[in-house]
Coordinates of C-alpha atoms and ligand atoms in Angstrom, one line a residue:
M12 CA -5.1 42.8 -2.2
T13 CA -6.6 39.8 -4.7
S14 CA -7.5 40.4 -8.4
P15 CA -9.6 38.1 -10.1
V16 CA -6.6 37.2 -11.7
L17 CA -4.8 36.1 -8.2
E18 CA -7.5 34.5 -7.4
Q19 CA -7.4 32.3 -10.8
I20 CA -3.9 31.1 -9.8
H21 CA -5.2 30.2 -6.0
A22 CA -8.1 28.0 -7.8
A23 CA -5.0 26.5 -10.0
L24 CA -2.7 26.1 -6.8
A25 CA -5.3 24.2 -5.2
T26 CA -5.5 21.6 -7.8
V27 CA -1.7 21.0 -7.2
N28 CA -1.0 18.0 -5.0
D29 CA 1.6 17.3 -2.5
P30 CA 2.6 13.9 -4.1
E31 CA 3.4 12.0 -0.7
I32 CA 1.0 13.8 0.8
R33 CA -1.5 13.7 -1.7
R34 CA -3.5 17.0 -0.8
P35 CA -3.8 20.3 -2.3
I36 CA -0.7 22.1 -1.7
T37 CA -2.4 25.6 -0.6
E38 CA -4.3 23.3 2.2
L39 CA -1.2 21.9 3.6
N40 CA 0.3 26.2 3.8
M41 CA 3.0 25.2 1.0
V42 CA 2.2 28.5 -1.1
D43 CA 4.4 30.7 0.3
S44 CA 3.3 33.8 -1.6
V45 CA 2.1 34.6 -4.8
V46 CA 2.7 38.2 -6.9
I47 CA 1.6 38.9 -10.5
D48 CA 3.4 42.2 -12.6
D49 CA 1.2 44.1 -14.7
V50 CA 2.5 42.4 -18.0
G51 CA 1.3 38.9 -16.4
K52 CA 4.6 37.5 -14.6
V53 CA 4.2 35.6 -11.5
A54 CA 6.3 34.9 -9.4
V55 CA 5.4 31.7 -7.0
T56 CA 7.2 30.6 -3.9
V57 CA 6.5 26.9 -2.9
L58 CA 7.6 25.9 0.4
L59 CA 8.6 22.1 0.6
T60 CA 8.6 20.2 3.9
V61 CA 12.1 18.8 3.4
S62 CA 15.3 20.2 1.7
G63 CA 16.0 17.7 -1.0
C64 CA 12.7 16.6 -1.1
P65 CA 13.0 13.8 -3.7
L66 CA 9.6 15.0 -5.6
K67 CA 10.7 18.3 -6.1
E68 CA 10.7 18.2 -9.9
T69 CA 7.0 16.4 -10.1
I70 CA 6.4 19.6 -7.8
T71 CA 7.8 22.5 -9.7
R72 CA 5.8 20.9 -12.9
D73 CA 3.1 20.8 -12.0
V74 CA 2.3 24.3 -10.1
T75 CA 4.1 25.7 -13.4
A76 CA 1.7 23.6 -15.9
A77 CA -1.4 24.4 -13.4
V78 CA -0.6 28.3 -12.9
G79 CA 0.5 28.8 -16.8
S80 CA -2.3 27.6 -18.1
V81 CA -4.3 30.6 -16.0
P82 CA -5.9 33.2 -18.2
G83 CA -3.7 36.1 -18.4
V84 CA -0.7 35.0 -17.1
S85 CA 2.5 34.7 -19.0
S86 CA 5.2 33.2 -17.6
V87 CA 6.0 31.4 -14.4
D88 CA 8.9 32.0 -12.2
L89 CA 8.9 29.2 -9.2
T90 CA 10.9 29.4 -6.4
L91 CA 11.5 26.5 -3.8
G92 CA 11.7 26.9 -0.3
V93 CA 12.0 25.1 3.0
M94 CA 9.9 24.6 5.6
T95 CA 10.6 25.8 9.1
S96 CA 10.6 23.5 12.1
E97 CA 7.8 25.3 13.2
Q98 CA 6.1 25.1 10.1
R99 CA 6.2 21.8 9.7
A100 CA 5.2 21.0 12.8
G101 CA 1.8 22.9 11.7
L102 CA 1.9 20.4 8.8
Q103 CA 2.2 17.4 11.2
E104 CA -1.5 19.0 12.9
V105 CA -3.4 19.8 10.5
L106 CA -2.1 16.1 8.7
R107 CA -3.4 14.9 12.1
G108 CA -6.7 16.3 11.9
G109 CA -5.7 18.3 15.3
Q110 CA -4.9 15.4 16.7
T111 CA -1.6 16.0 18.8
Q112 CA -1.4 12.2 20.4
R113 CA -0.3 9.2 17.7
E114 CA -3.3 6.7 17.3
I115 CA -3.8 4.2 14.5
P116 CA -6.1 6.1 12.2
F117 CA -7.4 2.5 10.7
S118 CA -8.7 1.3 14.0
R119 CA -10.8 4.4 14.6
P120 CA -14.6 3.3 14.6
D121 CA -15.7 5.7 11.7
S122 CA -12.1 4.7 9.1
L123 CA -12.9 3.4 5.9
T124 CA -10.2 2.1 4.9
K125 CA -10.3 -1.9 3.8
I126 CA -7.1 -3.5 4.9
Y127 CA -6.3 -6.5 3.5
A128 CA -3.5 -9.1 4.8
I129 CA -1.5 -11.0 3.1
A130 CA -0.7 -14.3 4.6
S131 CA 0.9 -17.7 4.1
G132 CA 2.3 -20.5 6.0
K133 CA 5.4 -20.5 4.1
G134 CA 7.7 -18.8 2.3
G135 CA 8.2 -18.2 -1.8
V136 CA 4.7 -19.0 -2.8
G137 CA 4.3 -15.3 -4.0
K138 CA 2.7 -13.4 -1.0
S139 CA 4.7 -10.1 -2.3
S140 CA 4.1 -10.2 -5.9
V141 CA 0.0 -11.2 -5.1
T142 CA 0.5 -8.2 -2.9
V143 CA 1.4 -5.8 -5.3
N144 CA -0.3 -7.0 -8.2
L145 CA -3.6 -6.7 -6.4
A146 CA -2.8 -2.9 -4.9
V147 CA -2.0 -2.1 -8.8
A148 CA -4.9 -3.3 -10.0
M149 CA -7.0 -1.9 -7.3
A150 CA -5.4 1.3 -7.6
N151 CA -6.3 1.2 -11.3
Q152 CA -10.1 0.9 -10.6
G153 CA -9.5 4.5 -9.1
L154 CA -9.0 3.4 -5.5
K155 CA -6.1 5.1 -3.4
V156 CA -4.0 1.8 -1.9
G157 CA -1.2 2.2 0.2
I158 CA 1.4 -1.0 1.0
L159 CA 2.7 -1.9 3.7
D160 CA 5.5 -4.0 3.4
A161 CA 5.5 -5.6 6.5
D162 CA 8.1 -8.4 6.2
I163 CA 11.0 -8.2 8.6
Y164 CA 12.5 -10.6 6.6
G165 CA 12.2 -9.9 3.1
H166 CA 11.0 -6.3 2.7
S167 CA 11.0 -7.2 -0.9
V168 CA 8.0 -4.9 -2.0
P169 CA 9.6 -1.6 -2.7
A170 CA 11.9 -3.2 -5.7
M171 CA 8.6 -4.9 -7.2
L172 CA 7.0 -1.6 -7.9
G173 CA 10.6 0.2 -8.6
V174 CA 10.7 2.2 -5.7
G175 CA 13.7 -0.1 -4.0
D176 CA 16.2 2.9 -3.5
I177 CA 13.6 5.9 -2.3
R178 CA 13.8 6.7 1.2
P179 CA 10.6 8.2 3.0
T180 CA 10.5 11.8 3.8
Q181 CA 10.0 12.4 7.5
V182 CA 8.2 15.6 8.4
E183 CA 8.9 15.8 12.0
D184 CA 8.3 12.6 13.1
M185 CA 5.8 12.3 10.8
I186 CA 6.9 9.9 7.6
M187 CA 5.9 10.2 3.9
P188 CA 4.8 7.2 2.8
V189 CA 6.7 6.5 -0.8
P190 CA 4.6 7.1 -3.6
V191 CA 4.9 4.6 -6.9
P192 CA 4.9 7.3 -9.6
T193 CA 3.3 5.4 -12.5
M194 CA 0.7 4.6 -10.7
G195 CA -2.3 7.0 -12.2
T196 CA -3.1 9.7 -10.8
V197 CA -4.5 9.0 -7.3
G198 CA -1.9 6.2 -7.2
I199 CA -0.2 4.1 -4.2
S200 CA 2.1 4.9 -1.6
V201 CA 4.8 2.4 0.0
I202 CA 6.0 2.1 3.4
S203 CA 8.6 -0.8 4.1
I204 CA 9.4 -2.3 7.2
G205 CA 12.9 -2.2 5.5
M206 CA 12.7 1.9 5.0
L207 CA 12.7 2.2 9.0
K208 CA 16.4 0.3 9.3
P209 CA 19.3 3.0 9.6
R210 CA 21.1 0.8 7.1
R211 CA 19.9 -1.0 4.4
D212 CA 22.4 -3.6 4.9
Q213 CA 21.0 -4.4 8.7
V214 CA 20.0 -7.7 9.4
V215 CA 16.5 -7.2 11.5
A216 CA 16.2 -9.6 13.9
W217 CA 13.1 -8.2 16.1
R218 CA 11.1 -10.4 17.8
G219 CA 8.0 -9.6 20.1
P220 CA 8.2 -6.5 21.7
M221 CA 10.0 -4.7 19.0
L222 CA 8.3 -5.9 16.1
D223 CA 5.4 -4.9 17.7
R224 CA 6.7 -0.9 18.2
A225 CA 8.0 -1.3 14.3
L226 CA 4.2 -2.6 12.8
V227 CA 2.7 0.5 15.5
Q228 CA 5.1 2.8 14.0
M229 CA 4.2 2.1 10.6
L230 CA 0.8 2.2 11.3
S231 CA 0.5 5.6 13.1
D232 CA 3.4 7.1 11.9
V233 CA 3.3 7.3 8.9
Y234 CA 0.8 9.9 7.0
W235 CA -1.2 7.5 5.1
G236 CA -4.0 10.2 4.2
D237 CA -7.3 8.9 3.0
I238 CA -7.0 5.8 1.4
D239 CA -9.7 3.3 0.5
A240 CA -7.3 0.1 0.8
L241 CA -4.6 -0.9 2.7
F242 CA -2.6 -4.0 1.9
L243 CA -0.2 -5.7 4.4
D244 CA 2.7 -8.2 3.3
L245 CA 3.3 -9.9 6.1
P246 CA 5.9 -12.0 6.9
P247 CA 5.7 -16.1 6.3
G248 CA 4.5 -18.3 9.0
T249 CA 2.4 -17.4 12.3
G250 CA 4.5 -15.6 14.4
D251 CA 4.8 -12.7 16.2
I252 CA 3.1 -9.9 13.5
A253 CA 0.4 -11.9 13.4
I254 CA -0.4 -11.4 17.2
S255 CA 0.3 -7.9 17.1
L256 CA -1.7 -7.3 14.0
G257 CA -4.6 -9.2 15.6
Q258 CA -4.3 -6.3 18.3
H259 CA -3.9 -3.6 16.8
L260 CA -6.0 -3.9 13.4
P261 CA -9.0 -6.7 14.6
N262 CA -10.7 -5.4 11.7
A263 CA -8.1 -6.5 9.0
E264 CA -9.3 -9.0 6.5
V265 CA -6.8 -11.7 5.9
L266 CA -6.0 -13.4 2.1
V267 CA -4.3 -16.4 2.4
V268 CA -1.7 -17.2 -0.1
T269 CA -0.6 -21.0 -1.0
T270 CA 0.7 -23.1 -4.0
P271 CA -1.0 -26.4 -4.9
Q272 CA 1.7 -28.1 -3.0
E273 CA 0.4 -30.3 -0.4
A274 CA 2.9 -29.1 2.5
A275 CA 2.0 -25.7 1.4
A276 CA -1.6 -26.1 1.9
E277 CA -1.0 -27.3 5.2
V278 CA 0.8 -24.4 6.7
A279 CA -1.5 -22.0 4.5
E280 CA -4.4 -23.6 7.0
R281 CA -2.5 -22.9 9.9
A282 CA -1.8 -19.3 8.8
G283 CA -5.5 -19.1 8.0
T284 CA -6.3 -20.4 11.5
M285 CA -3.8 -18.3 13.3
A286 CA -5.9 -15.1 11.6
S287 CA -9.0 -16.2 12.7
M288 CA -8.3 -16.6 16.4
M289 CA -7.2 -13.0 16.3
N290 CA -11.1 -12.6 15.1
Q291 CA -9.5 -11.6 11.6
R292 CA -12.0 -12.4 8.6
V293 CA -10.3 -14.9 6.1
V294 CA -11.5 -13.5 3.0
G295 CA -10.3 -15.8 0.5
V296 CA -7.9 -18.2 -0.8
V297 CA -5.4 -17.3 -3.4
E298 CA -3.7 -20.3 -5.3
N299 CA -0.5 -19.2 -6.6
M300 CA 1.9 -20.9 -9.4
S301 CA -1.5 -22.9 -10.0
F302 CA 0.2 -24.5 -13.1
L303 CA 2.1 -23.7 -15.8
P304 CA 0.2 -23.5 -19.2
C305 CA 1.7 -26.1 -21.6
P306 CA 4.5 -24.3 -24.2
H307 CA 3.3 -26.7 -26.5
C308 CA -0.8 -27.3 -26.4
G309 CA -1.2 -24.0 -25.0
P310 CA -3.2 -22.9 -22.0
E311 CA -5.4 -25.6 -21.9
H312 CA -2.9 -27.7 -20.7
R313 CA -1.9 -27.2 -17.7
L314 CA 1.2 -28.7 -16.5
E315 CA 1.1 -29.2 -12.8
V316 CA 4.2 -28.5 -12.0
F317 CA 3.8 -28.2 -7.7
G318 CA 1.0 -30.8 -8.0
S319 CA -2.7 -29.9 -7.5
G320 CA -6.0 -29.3 -5.4
G321 CA -3.6 -27.0 -2.5
G322 CA -5.9 -23.6 -3.2
A323 CA -9.3 -25.5 -3.0
R324 CA -8.3 -27.7 0.4
V325 CA -7.6 -25.0 2.2
A326 CA -10.4 -23.4 1.6
A327 CA -12.7 -26.2 2.2
T328 CA -10.8 -26.8 5.3
L329 CA -11.3 -22.9 6.8
S330 CA -14.9 -22.7 6.0
S331 CA -15.7 -26.0 7.5
R332 CA -13.6 -25.0 10.6
F333 CA -14.8 -21.3 10.5
G334 CA -18.2 -21.9 9.7
Y335 CA -18.6 -19.2 6.6
D336 CA -17.9 -19.4 3.3
V337 CA -14.1 -19.0 2.4
P338 CA -13.8 -18.9 -1.7
V339 CA -10.9 -19.7 -3.7
L340 CA -10.4 -16.5 -5.4
G341 CA -8.6 -16.7 -8.1
E342 CA -5.6 -19.8 -9.4
I343 CA -2.7 -17.7 -11.2
P344 CA -0.6 -19.6 -13.2
L345 CA 3.6 -20.0 -13.2
D346 CA 4.4 -17.1 -15.9
L347 CA 7.6 -15.7 -16.6
E348 CA 6.6 -12.5 -16.9
L349 CA 5.0 -12.2 -14.0
R350 CA 8.6 -13.1 -12.2
A351 CA 10.3 -10.2 -14.3
G352 CA 7.6 -8.1 -14.0
G353 CA 9.1 -8.0 -10.2
D354 CA 12.8 -7.8 -10.9
T355 CA 12.4 -4.8 -12.9
G356 CA 9.8 -3.3 -11.0
T357 CA 7.0 -3.3 -13.1
P358 CA 4.0 -5.4 -11.6
I359 CA 2.3 -7.6 -13.9
V360 CA -1.2 -6.3 -14.7
E361 CA 0.5 -3.1 -15.1
A362 CA 3.3 -4.8 -17.9
S363 CA 0.9 -7.0 -19.4
P364 CA -2.7 -6.6 -18.0
E365 CA -4.0 -9.1 -20.6
S366 CA -1.7 -11.6 -19.8
P367 CA -3.4 -15.1 -17.8
S368 CA -1.8 -14.3 -14.5
A369 CA -3.1 -10.2 -14.6
R370 CA -6.4 -11.3 -15.2
Q371 CA -6.7 -14.0 -12.3
L372 CA -5.3 -10.8 -10.4
D373 CA -7.6 -8.2 -11.6
K374 CA -10.5 -10.5 -11.0
I375 CA -9.4 -11.0 -7.5
A376 CA -8.9 -7.2 -6.6
A377 CA -12.5 -6.7 -8.3
T378 CA -14.1 -9.5 -5.8
L379 CA -12.1 -8.1 -3.2
S380 CA -13.3 -4.2 -4.1
G381 CA -16.9 -5.1 -5.2
R382 CA -17.3 -6.7 -1.8
G383 CA -17.8 -2.9 -0.9
R384 CA -16.3 -0.4 1.2
G385 CA -17.5 0.8 4.6
L386 CA -20.2 -0.5 7.1
A387 CA -20.0 -4.0 5.8
G388 CA -16.6 -4.3 5.7
M389 CA -16.6 -2.7 9.0
Q390 CA -18.8 -4.7 10.6
L391 CA -16.6 -7.6 10.2
G392 CA -13.9 -6.2 12.8
L393 CA -16.9 -6.4 15.5
T394 CA -18.2 -9.8 15.3
P395 CA -16.2 -12.3 16.6
A396 CA -15.0 -14.5 13.5
G397 CA -16.3 -18.1 13.4
R398 CA -14.2 -20.7 16.3
F399 CA -13.3 -23.8 15.3
Ligands
ATP19 N1 2.9 -17.0 -10.7 C1 4.4 -17.1 -10.5 N2 4.9 -17.2 -11.6 C2 6.0 -17.2 -11.5 N3 6.9 -16.6 -11.1 C3 6.3 -16.4 -9.9 C4 4.8 -16.2 -9.8 N4 4.5 -16.1 -8.1 C5 5.8 -15.4 -8.1 N5 6.6 -15.8 -8.6 C6 7.9 -15.7 -8.1 O1 8.5 -16.2 -7.3 C7 9.5 -15.8 -6.2 C8 8.9 -15.5 -5.0 O2 7.8 -14.9 -4.5 P1 7.4 -13.8 -3.6 O3 8.7 -13.0 -3.7 O4 6.5 -12.9 -4.5 O5 6.7 -14.7 -2.6 P2 7.1 -14.5 -1.2 O6 5.9 -15.5 -0.6 O7 6.5 -12.7 -1.1 O8 8.2 -14.8 -0.6 P3 8.9 -14.6 1.0 O9 8.4 -15.7 1.3 O10 10.6 -15.0 0.0 O11 8.3 -13.1 1.0 C9 10.1 -14.6 -6.9 O12 11.0 -14.6 -7.5 C10 8.5 -14.4 -7.9 O13 8.5 -13.4 -8.6
MG20 MG1 7.9 -11.4 0.5
ZN21 ZN1 0.9 -30.0 -23.8

């Protein structure tokens, strides 16, 4: 039996997204029952995917607010239940869109998700910092963004986003990426290879096949949903993970991060060349730690702590090698606040959006997303990139 008020309550519930899956709870069959009495008291039962769901409070708040705002509702009494394993299996099927087999959704020909792999020749050049800040900058533009921290040695991305202690929720054999709560309504979700380890302090020394399996798992068993962009923070160097990526995500576009230093530039070129051998297009170079703004004279006086010209050199070398333009997309200065933001879990584009480093990162994100989504980007994966 439905009444106009009940219908309005259902419409209100349809505006509530599950914070991890980022789809309406009504679509996910999470609303178990809605009962309204004659004085407008509403009893709602919502089924969580797992007990001890870390996002209980968010769901409670959102459901209570949505139902409470319906005219005629005097109070909301929310009960949280837990799905049975049959219900979870049903949910998993909904999420897979009827597909029973595991597959990498991003390698489907109709996938519209842009994939950016952040690569560098050597460690410590700021790859993870660049990754999280570009992701946040894009989310701030209103895009839905995922981050896959594929750095087996480091996995520092969750901590940089303030979700370092959170373990992902598992629904049957699907893993929900961890949502980053502060980043707007559309937001960011993240999965780190470190989250898949049985124990945090475990050292992984995966090579070849193991690494490949872990990467495939993070791409196919994780429910990324309909995201606009996926950022992959790669381990430094040109090893096994690049080969796996080339096989599983040939449409990924590569962003090379380097410092101005000669040695860093040289290895960064190698990373770019590797990407191209895997048929991935190198979209640009980011020079990080470009200079230190002089504490006396201001930003016009650039103290070149790590030398100069690394970014331009990598860009020129890769452009001539591949026969297409590989531009320098930005030069990010050394910035104490950027480092501090990484440690406290507040990326600089969020913490201090007007700072010169945040502006550079915003500019790079705008350049990337402005290149458009869909066909133009997809074609790149189908056309072998330039050889050398
Ligand atoms: N522009 C910058 N100014 C100041 N500090 C920076 C800047 N970029 C990165 N850092 C700091 O340098 C350190 C290394 O950065 P980050 O972890 O992002 O590099 P990485 O290339 O991912 O390193 P790894 O190879 O260990 O994964 C961090 O402490 C980070 O906060
Ligand atoms: Mg890193
Ligand atoms: Zn000076």
